[in-house]
Amino acid sequence: MSLFSKLLAMMAVVTTVTALGGLQNIFFNSSEKDLLSLYSNHQPATLFLDQSDWPGVIKAGLDLSDDFKKVTGDALPVFNYTSNICTSVHGNVNTAIIVGTLGNSSFIDSLVSSNKLNVTEIEGKWESYISQVIENPAPCIQNALVIVGSDKRGSIYGLYDVSEQIGVSPWYWFADVVPANHNEIYVSKSIVKVQGEPSVKYRGLFLNDEQPSLGGWVQAKYPEGLYNSYFVHEFYVNLFELLLRLRANLLWPAMWASMFGVDDPENQYWANYYGIVMSTSHTEPLMRATNEWTTFGNGSWDYSTNKDNIVEFWRQGIIRSKPYDNMWITGMRGFGDTPITGGVEVGLLENVITTQRELLSEYFNGTDITDIPQAWCLYKEVQAYYQEGMQVPDDITLLWVDDNYGNVRRLPVANETYRAGGAGMYYHFDYVGDPRDYKWINTISLEKTWEQMHLTYEREAKNYWILNVGDLKPLEVPIEYFFSMAYDMDSWGQINTVMNWTVAWAGREFGAYYDDVEEIADIMDLYGFYASRKKYELLNTTTYSIYNYNEAATVLEQWSNLTDRAWAVYNKLPKDVQPSFFEFILHPVVAGYTVYDIQLSAGKNNLYAGQRRNQANYLAQYVQQRFQDDANWKNEYDTLLDGKWVHMMDQTHLGYDYWQQPMRDTLPPLAYLQIGEDNLAGSMGLTVEQSEGSVPGDDQYNAVAYSNNTLVLPVLDPYTKSRYIEVFNRGIFDVFFNATPENDYVTVTPSEGVILATNTSIWNSIFLEVTVDWDNAPDGYNIDYIDISSNSSYGFFGEPQVHLPINKTSAPTNYTGFIESAQEISIEAGHFSNNVSNNDTYYVEIDRYGRTLSGVTLFPVTADSQEATDDASYLEYNFYSFTVPQYGTNITVYTSPSLNANPYRPLRYAIAVDDEEPQEIQIVIDPTDPTAMPAGWETAADDGVWIHNTTHTFDGGEHVLKLWALEPAVVFQKVIVDFGGVVPSFLGPPETYYQG
Ligand SMILES: *[C@@H]1O[C@H](CO)[C@@H](O)[C@H](O)[C@H]1NC(C)=O
Ligand SMILES: *[C@@H]1O[C@H](CO)[C@@H](O)[C@H](O)[C@H]1NC(C)=O
């Protein structure tokens, strides 16, 4: 938003809200002031289009007319006009909508020269527009909403902005959003909507990895083009329109089994007609698809041995694409998106680029080569050539990349920040390759997208953002979020605006049908939070711990609650609105829950089988039933709206065993017990929290640590609520049991129970909660005993017993801070005691960032390197400890999986307890081989955190832990102080008791 429109927005603050598209100037309610009716009493305004304008503008104009019909039942009558607008109508027009692009519409130009329209704010600008009401723009017209674009897409965005404001979602077709009916539509006469240049100049998406889903769908829905491809213009025009409605402007077309320029000779024509800038993927120079080389190329794709043929191939690409708007990809990779050769080939690549530019100059003679948009993508090893000192002409946009997992690898530094061609980012929401594909459904956290793309923008990579969206369809919401940021960083680049955006989005799509749009937004946002913890493709039966911290059960319950909430909204929506809610929200939520349930319940089955519990068999069946649910849910998608999206969910997603997708969905191994036989140690078994083993009887986990009739609970202290023992049936006889603590101050609830052998349901075990009455417990550390007796035989073994270590500790009652419990302290980074700002930097908490609560990061992201001193900005965490481990206390810090976007300033943090000398930790250590990823990167990317440890020596009592981010872009997520009690889990221990 320009300053001018900002001021206007502030002046009009009572009547306007910031919608996704910026300033609101369209209203449905006539009680607003100063309104002009665009539709009321069944009277639509008259739309005037100039046939000398760009075809894309005419097309968007006709779409607007049609959008009015979707909303009101009546289309706008459309007239062609020339310089004398009154000759195109007979008689007078009360209200008109007049569209024109500066320089392409003589009428608009005449409004400017007669001072009726002031276009100073947009003239000569990129993709800008003004939308304002002008009185008497012509003798025959009383009032007109005039939409004037600085260029063709300026006009197009101005038109689609009205469409969006009257309630037609960009996703009306691609996600079946139903426009709400209105019988009155007004435009404000006083608000001048000046929409300035987009924040990022080129904003596009890449259809990629499009088999089996998108590819299957286009094959079912569109006519066959040439070379067995179905990616024909009848498909693409829908996508072009979507892109423009989303305020994007560029496309990397599908290229797995298709060739945009030849599959359908009309593809390029229509892209240009709509106003889309075409480009090709990072690996396809000069507008020619990889498969074109396979199909038409001569010899090998080896520039050092087959230069003539390759140059001729490129020449044809230029000749074919020259009539259209293109962003030319330069450089070269090896065949099939692989490195060009084994080593780093700086000289060869420089030669490639020189030749490519000579070719462009030859065919665009008269155009300065520096005025032809070109980009060079620094993907994987290509980044290494650049790091090795390869010279790239200054006008070529350097397209930096992420690690395919949404962590940007490199951003402009030093003089790269003011190159003429600027810089950009090739970012992934979908990926095929090592370490693992992720291409089924949405796994994107908008908060993380915000954090990384905000950084990208602030560090001057803002000429070109291109997003790999896989099949497009299951990623609707994150795609729009990405384009909203790219279009308007003033609004969406601000801290913690993700929820504002999501609420605005939910309001646009469902606000007319459902009052509580915050609920819809929260479901959507929580979905991204849960789904981004681990890609579905990487999730397995042991990702989350079943027996430590109740982790798997907690996570499953979160998914289950989310699913209930999504169904509750869905069931209250009108029938015709349900499909869009299904596509955006209900499908991914239920699908995600199902896959979580399958994996985590299979994990439980495996664990229970090891403990010989009858429930294992029930779980094996349950998992198979959930597997069927998964298939049925896909079928729901296939049959939605009479099969409109058939095949769109064909992606396999269960049974990954290496990076590539399984050829068929496959369940993890499930175990079955012989339930016709009793257990050698009797029908009653028990286990305890944090143990895989069970007693009585032999078992691999008991052999070393415990005896075959004793299990030991983790320590219980006053700051740990309780511990649990689980009793189950693992034989053929019904079990009656009693739990008897040795001392009165220990309580076990329930203390007795019955577990039938035949009832094998998932609930068929009993959790016994163990608590201590601390007033009556002895001081310090003691071991208590709980006898578990039963009617069961124990075979050759004895009656089982549970040992309960108790530790009566106490911190002063007036102490404020985290208190050690069970020999650990776990702290969410956002729960600092003090946030100390110095040196023009400060810490910002990013809500719902990361895996468990939030992230805390240093702002501004352009700040200098920091030092770990009291003069710098730092975070303080108060804690109280009791245990003093012999070899020091280990402190683990979880930070975001970010990479060293500035190689000269690697990500670092510092940590100190009390007044000790701060220890500095470099989070990411770049390898010397520039083609390699940093050690540990794969785990960090997969798990969503870097994990670093430091050791500290301090006594029991009150302490202050201090954390410094020594560079911006370090995002703290969690801090764990381990006095010996921490056990393995995925998310880390749940947060410890906080007093105060
Ligand atoms: C406007 O011009 C186009 C292109 O010449 C033509 O197809 C269309 O019918 C015209 N519309 C009117 C209302 O005259
Ligand atoms: C047009 O607008 C610009 C800036 O918004 C202003 O400086 C200029 O004076 C205006 N021109 C006229 C003729 O009003």
Short mmCIF file of C-alpha atoms in Angstrom, two decimals, residues 656-869:
data_model
loop_
_atom_site.label_atom_id
_atom_site.label_comp_id
_atom_site.label_asym_id
_atom_site.label_seq_id
_atom_site.Cartn_x
_atom_site.Cartn_y
_atom_site.Cartn_z
CA TYR A 656 7.57 -45.16 2.32
CA ASP A 657 10.82 -47.10 2.68
CA TYR A 658 13.21 -44.77 0.89
CA TRP A 659 12.98 -41.30 -0.60
CA GLN A 660 10.63 -42.21 -3.42
CA GLN A 661 6.88 -42.75 -3.10
CA PRO A 662 5.62 -46.30 -2.55
CA MET A 663 4.03 -47.72 -5.69
CA ARG A 664 1.06 -48.78 -3.59
CA ASP A 665 -0.19 -47.77 -0.15
CA THR A 666 1.08 -50.26 2.40
CA LEU A 667 0.50 -50.65 6.12
CA PRO A 668 3.38 -50.81 8.55
CA PRO A 669 3.98 -54.34 9.91
CA LEU A 670 1.37 -55.41 12.44
CA ALA A 671 1.76 -58.14 15.04
CA TYR A 672 -0.72 -60.81 16.15
CA LEU A 673 -0.63 -62.84 19.33
CA GLN A 674 -1.78 -66.42 19.78
CA ILE A 675 -4.74 -65.68 21.98
CA GLY A 676 -5.67 -69.33 22.43
CA GLU A 677 -2.74 -69.88 24.83
CA ASP A 678 -2.07 -68.41 28.23
CA ASN A 679 1.04 -66.44 29.05
CA LEU A 680 3.82 -68.50 30.67
CA ALA A 681 3.78 -66.00 33.53
CA GLY A 682 0.01 -65.80 33.86
CA SER A 683 -2.80 -63.69 32.43
CA MET A 684 -2.10 -60.50 34.36
CA GLY A 685 0.64 -58.25 33.08
CA LEU A 686 1.64 -54.74 33.96
CA THR A 687 3.88 -52.04 32.72
CA VAL A 688 4.78 -48.60 33.98
CA GLU A 689 5.28 -45.16 32.52
CA GLN A 690 8.58 -44.80 30.61
CA SER A 691 9.03 -48.55 30.23
CA GLU A 692 8.69 -50.82 27.25
CA GLY A 693 8.87 -53.89 29.41
CA SER A 694 6.20 -55.79 31.30
CA VAL A 695 6.12 -58.12 34.32
CA PRO A 696 5.90 -60.72 35.59
CA GLY A 697 7.99 -62.84 33.24
CA ASP A 698 11.06 -62.44 31.11
CA ASP A 699 11.33 -59.69 28.54
CA GLN A 700 14.22 -58.04 26.78
CA TYR A 701 13.71 -54.73 28.53
CA ASN A 702 13.66 -56.22 32.00
CA ALA A 703 16.66 -58.44 31.60
CA VAL A 704 19.23 -55.76 32.39
CA ALA A 705 17.53 -52.99 34.26
CA TYR A 706 14.94 -54.86 36.27
CA SER A 707 14.14 -58.29 37.55
CA ASN A 708 11.41 -60.39 36.01
CA ASN A 709 8.78 -59.39 38.53
CA THR A 710 9.71 -55.79 39.27
CA LEU A 711 9.36 -52.57 37.35
CA VAL A 712 10.58 -49.17 38.48
CA LEU A 713 8.54 -46.01 37.97
CA PRO A 714 10.27 -42.75 37.15
CA VAL A 715 10.79 -40.58 40.19
CA LEU A 716 7.79 -38.79 41.64
CA ASP A 717 8.20 -35.45 43.39
CA PRO A 718 5.87 -32.67 44.54
CA TYR A 719 6.19 -30.88 41.18
CA THR A 720 5.20 -33.95 39.17
CA LYS A 721 1.49 -34.54 39.33
CA SER A 722 1.42 -38.32 39.30
CA ARG A 723 2.78 -41.48 37.72
CA TYR A 724 0.94 -44.36 36.14
CA ILE A 725 1.00 -48.13 36.18
CA GLU A 726 -0.94 -49.95 33.47
CA VAL A 727 -2.45 -53.37 34.15
CA PHE A 728 -3.65 -55.53 31.27
CA ASN A 729 -4.77 -58.98 30.32
CA ARG A 730 -2.32 -61.03 28.33
CA GLY A 731 -3.76 -64.49 28.61
CA ILE A 732 -6.90 -66.55 28.58
CA PHE A 733 -8.14 -66.05 32.15
CA ASP A 734 -10.03 -63.08 33.55
CA VAL A 735 -7.90 -61.04 35.92
CA PHE A 736 -8.85 -59.58 39.31
CA PHE A 737 -6.11 -57.46 40.78
CA ASN A 738 -5.29 -55.35 43.83
CA ALA A 739 -2.64 -52.67 44.12
CA THR A 740 -1.33 -52.17 47.65
CA PRO A 741 1.23 -49.48 48.43
CA GLU A 742 3.60 -50.20 51.26
CA ASN A 743 2.99 -46.78 52.87
CA ASP A 744 -0.21 -44.83 53.55
CA TYR A 745 1.06 -41.62 51.93
CA VAL A 746 1.08 -43.37 48.54
CA THR A 747 -2.30 -43.70 46.83
CA VAL A 748 -3.09 -45.85 43.82
CA THR A 749 -6.34 -45.10 41.97
CA PRO A 750 -8.13 -47.35 41.26
CA SER A 751 -6.57 -49.81 43.64
CA GLU A 752 -8.37 -52.82 42.26
CA GLY A 753 -10.09 -53.95 39.11
CA VAL A 754 -11.17 -56.66 36.73
CA ILE A 755 -9.89 -57.18 33.22
CA LEU A 756 -11.62 -59.81 31.18
CA ALA A 757 -9.59 -61.96 28.84
CA THR A 758 -12.16 -61.95 26.07
CA ASN A 759 -12.77 -58.25 25.85
CA THR A 760 -9.82 -57.21 23.75
CA SER A 761 -10.90 -53.68 22.96
CA ILE A 762 -8.35 -50.89 22.86
CA TRP A 763 -9.58 -49.75 26.28
CA ASN A 764 -9.01 -53.12 27.80
CA SER A 765 -6.33 -52.11 30.23
CA ILE A 766 -6.54 -50.12 33.41
CA PHE A 767 -4.36 -47.14 34.19
CA LEU A 768 -3.55 -46.83 37.89
CA GLU A 769 -2.66 -43.32 38.92
CA VAL A 770 -0.03 -43.12 41.61
CA THR A 771 0.03 -40.03 43.84
CA VAL A 772 1.76 -39.08 47.07
CA ASP A 773 0.48 -37.12 50.04
CA TRP A 774 3.56 -34.93 50.40
CA ASP A 775 2.64 -33.60 53.84
CA ASN A 776 3.08 -37.06 55.24
CA ALA A 777 5.90 -38.32 53.04
CA PRO A 778 9.44 -38.43 54.42
CA ASP A 779 11.92 -35.78 53.31
CA GLY A 780 14.43 -36.40 50.56
CA TYR A 781 14.85 -39.41 48.37
CA ASN A 782 13.19 -42.77 49.22
CA ILE A 783 12.04 -45.84 47.41
CA ASP A 784 8.49 -47.01 47.96
CA TYR A 785 6.92 -50.30 46.93
CA ILE A 786 3.55 -51.14 45.46
CA ASP A 787 2.49 -54.77 45.44
CA ILE A 788 0.18 -55.87 42.67
CA SER A 789 -1.61 -59.05 43.66
CA SER A 790 -4.15 -60.93 41.61
CA ASN A 791 -6.02 -64.17 41.11
CA SER A 792 -3.64 -64.91 38.25
CA SER A 793 -1.03 -67.63 38.34
CA TYR A 794 2.51 -66.40 37.74
CA GLY A 795 3.90 -69.61 36.29
CA PHE A 796 7.51 -69.91 37.35
CA PHE A 797 7.59 -66.28 38.35
CA GLY A 798 6.58 -64.32 41.41
CA GLU A 799 3.93 -61.75 42.21
CA PRO A 800 4.87 -58.47 40.57
CA GLN A 801 5.92 -55.35 42.40
CA VAL A 802 6.42 -51.77 41.32
CA HIS A 803 9.14 -49.62 42.79
CA LEU A 804 8.31 -45.97 43.25
CA PRO A 805 11.22 -43.63 43.85
CA ILE A 806 9.94 -40.51 45.57
CA ASN A 807 11.84 -37.30 46.14
CA LYS A 808 10.33 -34.74 48.47
CA THR A 809 11.73 -31.43 47.39
CA SER A 810 10.53 -27.90 47.90
CA ALA A 811 11.25 -24.52 46.45
CA PRO A 812 10.40 -21.40 48.47
CA THR A 813 6.66 -20.73 48.17
CA ASN A 814 7.25 -17.16 46.99
CA TYR A 815 9.59 -18.28 44.18
CA THR A 816 8.55 -17.38 40.64
CA GLY A 817 9.86 -19.57 37.86
CA PHE A 818 10.14 -23.11 36.58
CA ILE A 819 10.84 -25.75 39.19
CA GLU A 820 12.79 -28.92 38.55
CA SER A 821 10.61 -31.95 38.52
CA ALA A 822 11.64 -35.51 37.86
CA GLN A 823 15.15 -34.27 37.22
CA GLU A 824 14.28 -32.10 34.29
CA ILE A 825 13.03 -28.65 33.39
CA SER A 826 11.40 -28.09 30.04
CA ILE A 827 10.60 -24.53 28.98
CA GLU A 828 8.82 -23.18 25.93
CA ALA A 829 11.05 -20.45 24.49
CA GLY A 830 8.10 -18.06 24.48
CA HIS A 831 7.74 -18.39 28.26
CA PHE A 832 10.70 -16.23 29.18
CA SER A 833 10.85 -14.43 32.52
CA ASN A 834 12.48 -11.42 30.94
CA ASN A 835 12.90 -10.13 27.42
CA VAL A 836 15.71 -7.59 27.56
CA SER A 837 16.08 -5.24 24.59
CA ASN A 838 19.26 -3.35 23.91
CA ASN A 839 21.23 -2.18 20.95
CA ASP A 840 18.24 -1.51 18.69
CA THR A 841 17.36 -5.18 18.64
CA TYR A 842 14.56 -6.98 20.41
CA TYR A 843 13.01 -10.41 20.64
CA VAL A 844 9.75 -11.25 18.99
CA GLU A 845 7.56 -14.22 19.77
CA ILE A 846 6.09 -15.80 16.63
CA ASP A 847 2.82 -17.41 17.66
CA ARG A 848 2.26 -21.04 16.77
CA TYR A 849 5.63 -21.35 15.14
CA GLY A 850 7.50 -24.64 15.28
CA ARG A 851 6.29 -27.78 16.97
CA THR A 852 4.91 -27.06 20.40
CA LEU A 853 4.01 -23.44 21.13
CA SER A 854 5.87 -20.62 19.45
CA GLY A 855 9.26 -19.37 18.37
CA VAL A 856 11.30 -16.46 19.67
CA THR A 857 13.58 -14.63 17.30
CA LEU A 858 15.71 -11.50 17.12
CA PHE A 859 14.45 -8.45 15.28
CA PRO A 860 15.03 -6.68 13.04
CA VAL A 861 16.19 -9.50 10.79
CA THR A 862 18.64 -7.10 9.18
CA ALA A 863 20.43 -6.48 12.49
CA ASP A 864 24.19 -6.91 12.84
CA SER A 865 25.79 -9.85 14.56
CA GLN A 866 25.33 -9.72 18.33
CA GLU A 867 27.65 -10.42 21.23
CA ALA A 868 26.76 -12.34 24.32
CA THR A 869 26.98 -9.45 26.75
#
